[in-house]
CSV table of C-alpha atoms in Angstrom, one decimal:
chain,number,residue,atom,x,y,z
A,1,MET,CA,-4.4,25.6,22.5
A,2,LYS,CA,-2.4,23.7,19.9
A,3,ARG,CA,-3.6,24.2,16.4
A,4,LYS,CA,-4.6,21.0,14.7
A,5,ILE,CA,-2.6,20.0,11.6
A,6,ASN,CA,-4.4,20.2,8.3
A,7,CYS,CA,-3.6,18.8,4.8
A,8,GLU,CA,-1.7,21.9,3.7
A,9,THR,CA,0.7,21.9,6.7
A,10,ALA,CA,1.0,18.1,6.7
A,11,ARG,CA,2.2,18.0,3.1
A,12,ASN,CA,5.3,19.9,4.2
A,13,PHE,CA,6.3,17.0,6.5
A,14,PRO,CA,9.4,15.3,5.0
A,15,VAL,CA,8.5,12.1,3.2
A,16,GLU,CA,11.9,10.6,4.1
A,17,LYS,CA,11.4,11.3,7.8
A,18,ALA,CA,7.9,9.8,7.7
A,19,LEU,CA,9.2,6.6,6.1
A,20,GLU,CA,12.0,6.3,8.7
A,21,LYS,CA,9.4,6.7,11.6
A,22,LEU,CA,7.4,4.0,9.9
A,23,GLY,CA,10.5,1.7,10.1
A,24,HIS,CA,11.7,2.1,6.5
A,25,PHE,CA,15.3,3.4,5.9
A,26,PRO,CA,17.0,4.4,2.6
A,27,ASN,CA,19.2,1.9,0.8
A,28,ARG,CA,21.1,4.8,-0.8
A,29,THR,CA,20.9,8.6,-0.9
A,30,THR,CA,22.2,11.5,-2.9
A,31,GLU,CA,21.8,15.2,-2.3
A,32,GLN,CA,18.5,15.3,-4.1
A,33,GLU,CA,16.9,11.9,-3.6
A,34,ALA,CA,16.7,8.8,-1.4
A,35,TRP,CA,15.9,5.2,-2.5
A,36,PHE,CA,13.9,2.8,-0.3
A,37,LEU,CA,12.9,-0.8,-0.6
A,38,SER,CA,9.2,-0.5,-1.4
A,39,PRO,CA,7.0,-0.9,1.7
A,40,PHE,CA,4.2,-2.3,-0.5
A,41,ARG,CA,5.9,-5.6,-1.5
A,42,SER,CA,9.0,-7.7,-1.0
A,43,GLU,CA,12.0,-6.8,-3.0
A,44,THR,CA,15.8,-6.8,-2.9
A,45,GLN,CA,16.4,-3.7,-5.1
A,46,ALA,CA,15.1,-0.3,-4.0
A,47,SER,CA,12.4,1.0,-6.3
A,48,LEU,CA,10.7,3.7,-4.2
A,49,LYS,CA,12.3,7.1,-4.8
A,50,VAL,CA,11.9,10.1,-2.6
A,51,SER,CA,12.7,13.5,-4.0
A,52,ARG,CA,14.3,15.6,-1.3
A,53,THR,CA,13.8,18.8,-3.3
A,54,LYS,CA,10.1,18.3,-4.1
A,55,ASN,CA,9.2,16.2,-1.0
A,56,ARG,CA,7.4,13.7,-3.2
A,57,TRP,CA,7.7,9.9,-3.6
A,58,TYR,CA,7.4,7.6,-6.5
A,59,ASP,CA,7.2,3.8,-6.5
A,60,HIS,CA,8.7,2.6,-9.8
A,61,GLY,CA,7.5,-0.9,-9.3
A,62,GLU,CA,3.8,0.0,-9.3
A,63,GLY,CA,4.0,3.3,-11.2
A,64,ILE,CA,2.3,5.3,-8.4
A,65,GLY,CA,3.4,8.3,-6.2
A,66,GLY,CA,2.3,11.3,-4.4
A,67,ASN,CA,2.8,13.4,-1.2
A,68,VAL,CA,3.4,12.3,2.4
A,69,ILE,CA,-0.3,12.0,3.2
A,70,ASP,CA,-0.8,9.7,0.3
A,71,LEU,CA,2.1,7.6,1.4
A,72,VAL,CA,1.0,7.3,5.1
A,73,CYS,CA,-2.6,6.4,4.0
A,74,ARG,CA,-1.3,3.7,1.7
A,75,ILE,CA,1.2,2.2,4.2
A,76,LEU,CA,-1.1,2.3,7.2
A,77,ARG,CA,-4.2,1.6,5.2
A,78,CYS,CA,-5.9,4.4,7.0
A,79,THR,CA,-8.1,7.5,6.3
A,80,ILE,CA,-6.7,11.0,5.6
A,81,LYS,CA,-7.9,12.0,9.0
A,82,GLU,CA,-5.9,9.2,10.6
A,83,ALA,CA,-2.9,10.1,8.5
A,84,LEU,CA,-3.1,13.7,9.7
A,85,SER,CA,-3.2,12.4,13.3
A,86,PHE,CA,-0.1,10.3,12.6
A,87,LEU,CA,1.7,13.3,11.2
A,88,ASP,CA,0.6,15.7,13.9
A,89,ASP,CA,3.7,17.0,15.6
A,90,ASP,CA,3.0,17.9,19.2
A,91,ASN,CA,6.4,17.0,20.5
A,92,ALA,CA,8.9,19.7,21.5
A,93,ASN,CA,11.8,18.1,19.6
A,94,GLY,CA,9.9,18.1,16.4
A,95,SER,CA,9.6,14.3,15.9
A,96,ILE,CA,6.5,12.5,14.7
A,97,LYS,CA,3.9,11.5,17.2
A,98,ARG,CA,3.8,7.9,16.2
A,99,GLN,CA,0.4,6.1,16.5
A,100,PRO,CA,0.1,2.4,17.1
A,101,LEU,CA,-0.1,0.7,13.7
A,102,GLY,CA,-3.5,-0.7,14.4
A,103,ASN,CA,-4.6,-0.2,10.8
A,104,THR,CA,-2.2,-2.7,9.3
A,105,LEU,CA,-3.6,-6.1,8.5
A,106,GLU,CA,-1.2,-8.1,10.6
A,107,SER,CA,-1.8,-6.2,13.8
A,108,GLN,CA,-5.6,-6.5,13.4
A,109,ILE,CA,-5.5,-10.3,13.2
A,110,GLN,CA,-6.0,-12.0,16.6
A,111,ILE,CA,-5.2,-15.7,17.0
A,112,ILE,CA,-8.0,-17.4,19.0
A,113,GLU,CA,-7.2,-21.1,18.5
A,114,VAL,CA,-4.5,-23.4,17.2
A,115,LYS,CA,-5.1,-27.1,16.6
A,116,GLU,CA,-4.4,-30.0,14.4
A,117,LEU,CA,-5.6,-29.7,10.8
A,118,GLU,CA,-9.1,-31.2,10.4
A,119,HIS,CA,-11.5,-28.7,8.8
A,120,LEU,CA,-12.8,-30.2,5.6
A,121,ALA,CA,-12.4,-26.9,3.7
A,122,LEU,CA,-8.7,-26.7,4.5
A,123,LEU,CA,-8.2,-30.4,3.6
A,124,GLN,CA,-9.9,-29.7,0.3
A,125,TYR,CA,-7.7,-26.6,-0.2
A,126,LEU,CA,-4.5,-28.6,0.5
A,127,SER,CA,-5.7,-31.3,-1.9
A,128,LEU,CA,-6.1,-28.6,-4.6
A,129,ARG,CA,-2.5,-27.6,-4.0
A,130,SER,CA,-1.5,-31.3,-4.3
A,131,ILE,CA,-0.5,-31.6,-0.6
A,132,PRO,CA,-1.6,-34.7,1.4
A,133,ILE,CA,-2.9,-34.0,4.9
A,134,ILE,CA,-0.2,-36.2,6.5
A,135,VAL,CA,2.5,-33.9,5.0
A,136,ALA,CA,0.7,-30.7,6.0
A,137,LYS,CA,0.3,-31.9,9.6
A,138,THR,CA,4.0,-32.4,9.9
A,139,TYR,CA,4.7,-28.6,9.5
A,140,CYS,CA,1.4,-26.8,9.8
A,141,LYS,CA,-1.6,-26.3,12.1
A,142,GLU,CA,-5.2,-25.2,11.8
A,143,VAL,CA,-5.4,-21.6,13.0
A,144,TRP,CA,-8.6,-19.8,13.8
A,145,TYR,CA,-8.4,-16.0,14.1
A,146,ASN,CA,-10.4,-12.8,14.4
A,147,TYR,CA,-10.2,-10.0,11.9
A,148,ARG,CA,-12.5,-7.0,12.0
A,149,ASP,CA,-15.0,-8.8,14.3
A,150,LYS,CA,-15.2,-11.8,12.0
A,151,THR,CA,-13.8,-15.3,12.5
A,152,PHE,CA,-11.7,-17.1,9.9
A,153,PHE,CA,-9.7,-20.3,9.8
A,154,ALA,CA,-6.6,-21.1,7.8
A,155,VAL,CA,-3.6,-23.4,7.3
A,156,GLY,CA,-0.9,-21.9,9.5
A,157,LEU,CA,2.9,-22.1,9.5
A,158,LYS,CA,4.5,-20.7,12.6
A,159,ASN,CA,7.5,-18.4,12.3
A,160,HIS,CA,10.4,-18.1,14.7
A,161,LYS,CA,8.8,-15.1,16.5
A,162,SER,CA,5.5,-17.1,17.1
A,163,GLY,CA,3.6,-15.2,14.4
A,164,TRP,CA,1.7,-17.2,11.8
A,165,GLU,CA,1.6,-17.4,8.0
A,166,LEU,CA,-2.1,-18.0,7.2
A,167,ARG,CA,-3.4,-19.5,4.0
A,168,ASN,CA,-6.8,-20.7,2.8
A,169,ARG,CA,-8.6,-20.8,-0.5
A,170,LEU,CA,-9.7,-17.2,-0.3
A,171,PHE,CA,-7.1,-15.4,1.8
A,172,LYS,CA,-3.3,-15.0,2.1
A,173,ASN,CA,-2.7,-13.4,5.5
A,174,SER,CA,-0.2,-13.3,8.3
A,175,SER,CA,-0.3,-12.4,12.0
A,176,SER,CA,2.0,-10.2,13.9
A,177,PRO,CA,4.9,-10.4,14.4
A,178,LYS,CA,5.8,-11.4,10.8
A,179,SER,CA,9.1,-13.2,10.4
A,180,TYR,CA,10.9,-16.2,8.8
A,181,THR,CA,10.4,-19.8,9.8
A,182,ILE,CA,13.5,-21.9,10.6
A,183,ILE,CA,13.8,-25.6,11.3
A,184,GLN,CA,17.2,-26.6,12.6
A,185,ASN,CA,18.3,-30.2,13.1
A,186,LYS,CA,22.1,-29.6,13.2
A,187,ASN,CA,22.6,-30.6,9.5
A,188,LYS,CA,25.5,-29.3,7.4
A,189,GLN,CA,23.3,-27.8,4.6
A,190,LEU,CA,20.5,-25.3,4.6
A,191,ILE,CA,17.6,-25.1,2.2
A,192,LEU,CA,16.2,-21.6,1.6
A,193,LEU,CA,12.5,-21.5,0.6
A,194,GLU,CA,10.2,-18.6,-0.2
A,195,GLY,CA,6.9,-19.7,1.3
A,196,MET,CA,4.8,-22.3,3.1
A,197,PHE,CA,3.8,-24.2,0.0
A,198,ASP,CA,7.3,-24.4,-1.2
A,199,LEU,CA,8.1,-26.3,2.0
A,200,LEU,CA,5.1,-28.6,1.7
A,201,SER,CA,5.8,-29.2,-2.0
A,202,LEU,CA,9.5,-30.1,-1.4
A,203,ALA,CA,8.4,-32.5,1.3
A,204,MET,CA,6.4,-34.3,-1.4
A,205,LEU,CA,9.1,-34.0,-4.1
A,206,ASP,CA,12.2,-34.9,-2.0
A,207,THR,CA,11.6,-36.1,1.6
A,208,LYS,CA,15.2,-37.3,1.9
A,209,LEU,CA,16.6,-33.9,1.1
A,210,LEU,CA,14.4,-32.3,3.8
A,211,ASN,CA,15.4,-34.9,6.3
A,212,THR,CA,19.1,-34.2,5.8
A,213,SER,CA,18.9,-30.4,5.7
A,214,ASP,CA,18.0,-27.5,7.9
A,215,ILE,CA,15.2,-25.4,6.5
A,216,LEU,CA,14.6,-21.7,6.4
A,217,VAL,CA,11.3,-20.4,4.9
A,218,LEU,CA,11.5,-16.7,4.3
A,219,ASN,CA,7.7,-16.0,4.3
A,220,SER,CA,8.7,-12.8,2.6
A,221,LEU,CA,11.8,-11.8,0.5
A,222,ALA,CA,12.1,-8.9,2.9
A,223,PHE,CA,13.8,-11.3,5.3
A,224,ILE,CA,16.7,-12.2,3.0
A,225,LYS,CA,19.2,-10.2,5.0
A,226,ASP,CA,18.0,-11.8,8.2
A,227,ALA,CA,18.5,-15.2,6.6
A,228,GLU,CA,22.0,-14.4,5.6
A,229,LYS,CA,23.2,-14.4,9.2
A,230,TYR,CA,22.7,-18.2,9.2
A,231,PHE,CA,24.7,-18.9,6.1
A,232,GLU,CA,28.1,-19.0,7.7
A,233,THR,CA,27.2,-21.9,9.9
A,234,TYR,CA,26.5,-24.3,6.9
A,235,ASP,CA,28.8,-25.9,4.4
A,236,LEU,CA,26.1,-25.5,1.6
A,237,VAL,CA,23.0,-23.4,1.1
A,238,ASN,CA,20.5,-24.4,-1.6
A,239,LEU,CA,18.1,-21.9,-2.9
A,240,TYR,CA,14.6,-22.8,-4.1
A,241,LEU,CA,13.2,-19.3,-4.7
A,242,ASP,CA,10.4,-18.5,-7.2
A,243,ARG,CA,11.4,-18.2,-10.9
A,244,ASP,CA,9.8,-14.8,-11.2
A,245,THR,CA,11.7,-11.5,-11.6
A,246,THR,CA,11.8,-10.8,-7.9
A,247,GLY,CA,12.8,-14.3,-6.9
A,248,GLN,CA,15.5,-14.5,-9.5
A,249,LYS,CA,16.9,-11.1,-8.5
A,250,ALA,CA,17.1,-12.4,-4.9
A,251,THR,CA,18.8,-15.6,-6.1
A,252,LYS,CA,21.4,-13.6,-8.0
A,253,TYR,CA,22.1,-11.3,-5.1
A,254,LEU,CA,22.8,-14.3,-2.8
A,255,ILE,CA,24.9,-16.2,-5.3
A,256,ASP,CA,27.0,-13.2,-6.1
A,257,LYS,CA,27.6,-12.5,-2.4
A,258,HIS,CA,28.2,-16.1,-1.0
A,259,ASN,CA,30.5,-18.7,-2.5
A,260,HIS,CA,28.7,-21.7,-1.0
A,261,VAL,CA,25.2,-20.8,-2.2
A,262,LEU,CA,23.7,-22.7,-5.1
A,263,ASP,CA,20.6,-22.0,-7.2
A,264,LYS,CA,18.4,-25.1,-7.4
A,265,SER,CA,15.5,-23.5,-9.2
A,266,ASN,CA,16.4,-25.3,-12.4
A,267,ARG,CA,14.7,-28.2,-10.8
A,268,TYR,CA,11.4,-26.5,-11.6
A,269,GLU,CA,12.4,-24.9,-14.9
A,270,ASN,CA,9.3,-23.7,-16.9
A,271,HIS,CA,7.4,-23.5,-13.6
A,272,LYS,CA,6.9,-20.6,-11.2
A,273,ASP,CA,7.8,-22.5,-8.1
A,274,LEU,CA,7.9,-25.9,-6.4
A,275,ASN,CA,4.2,-26.1,-5.9
A,276,ASP,CA,3.6,-25.3,-9.6
A,277,LEU,CA,5.9,-28.2,-10.5
A,278,LEU,CA,4.2,-30.5,-8.0
A,279,SER,CA,0.7,-29.6,-9.3
A,280,HIS,CA,1.9,-30.2,-12.9
A,281,GLU,CA,3.2,-33.6,-12.0
A,282,LYS,CA,0.0,-34.5,-10.2
A,283,GLY,CA,-2.0,-33.4,-13.2
A,284,ARG,CA,-3.7,-30.4,-11.5
């Protein structure tokens, strides 16, 4: 009978190998350490360090770290018992027995209905964000979904893999598979946006620009490299990313790498993003 793994033996499992089996691969490595993009947020510069000598990890962005059990629990949002089950190696080749990632938020969300926006609470939420219903209906739907045996509804933006970005006044969720949203109309320029409300806000601020451009909404800065594959098909790429540290780092990365990419965030200087600018102009 195979002996069950315990915390003491599980701690010896390589942190780097656990990350790779969870779908996270190092951006750079040395003999003593490996650096990963943090699995806890979107970023373009690796901030999670794994010590190969100590078999420990540390996330410089959040100032937290620990052993492999801590990491698995945090990524999968699971209990220690579930983490031990994930790390339990019962394969002859010594690889991890990977469990379905059923503890992640995205995989627990089940879409049950998609329809035109009409719920009063969502219309009020859109109004608070300075978005008229006619604009929201152009790009979004009303999405009802189940999560942990409860039913919720949200404004939904569909991504190119048929997953949904979900927003209401209380929650910011997404359904699996998570990906970017692209709207292609065979235009010569591309607009790169960070999120759903950037798209809706730009539709309010510059309808003509949207009508003469293709649009790519990242839905997460983690999809920047996926977005880059489209750049070569356009004469011009305009960036409207957030004016926070992460957004500006992503902007610099893209401008330094591509000659036909322009930073348009000066349009909302002194504001975090397009929706912040729109709300300011509407007096909200």
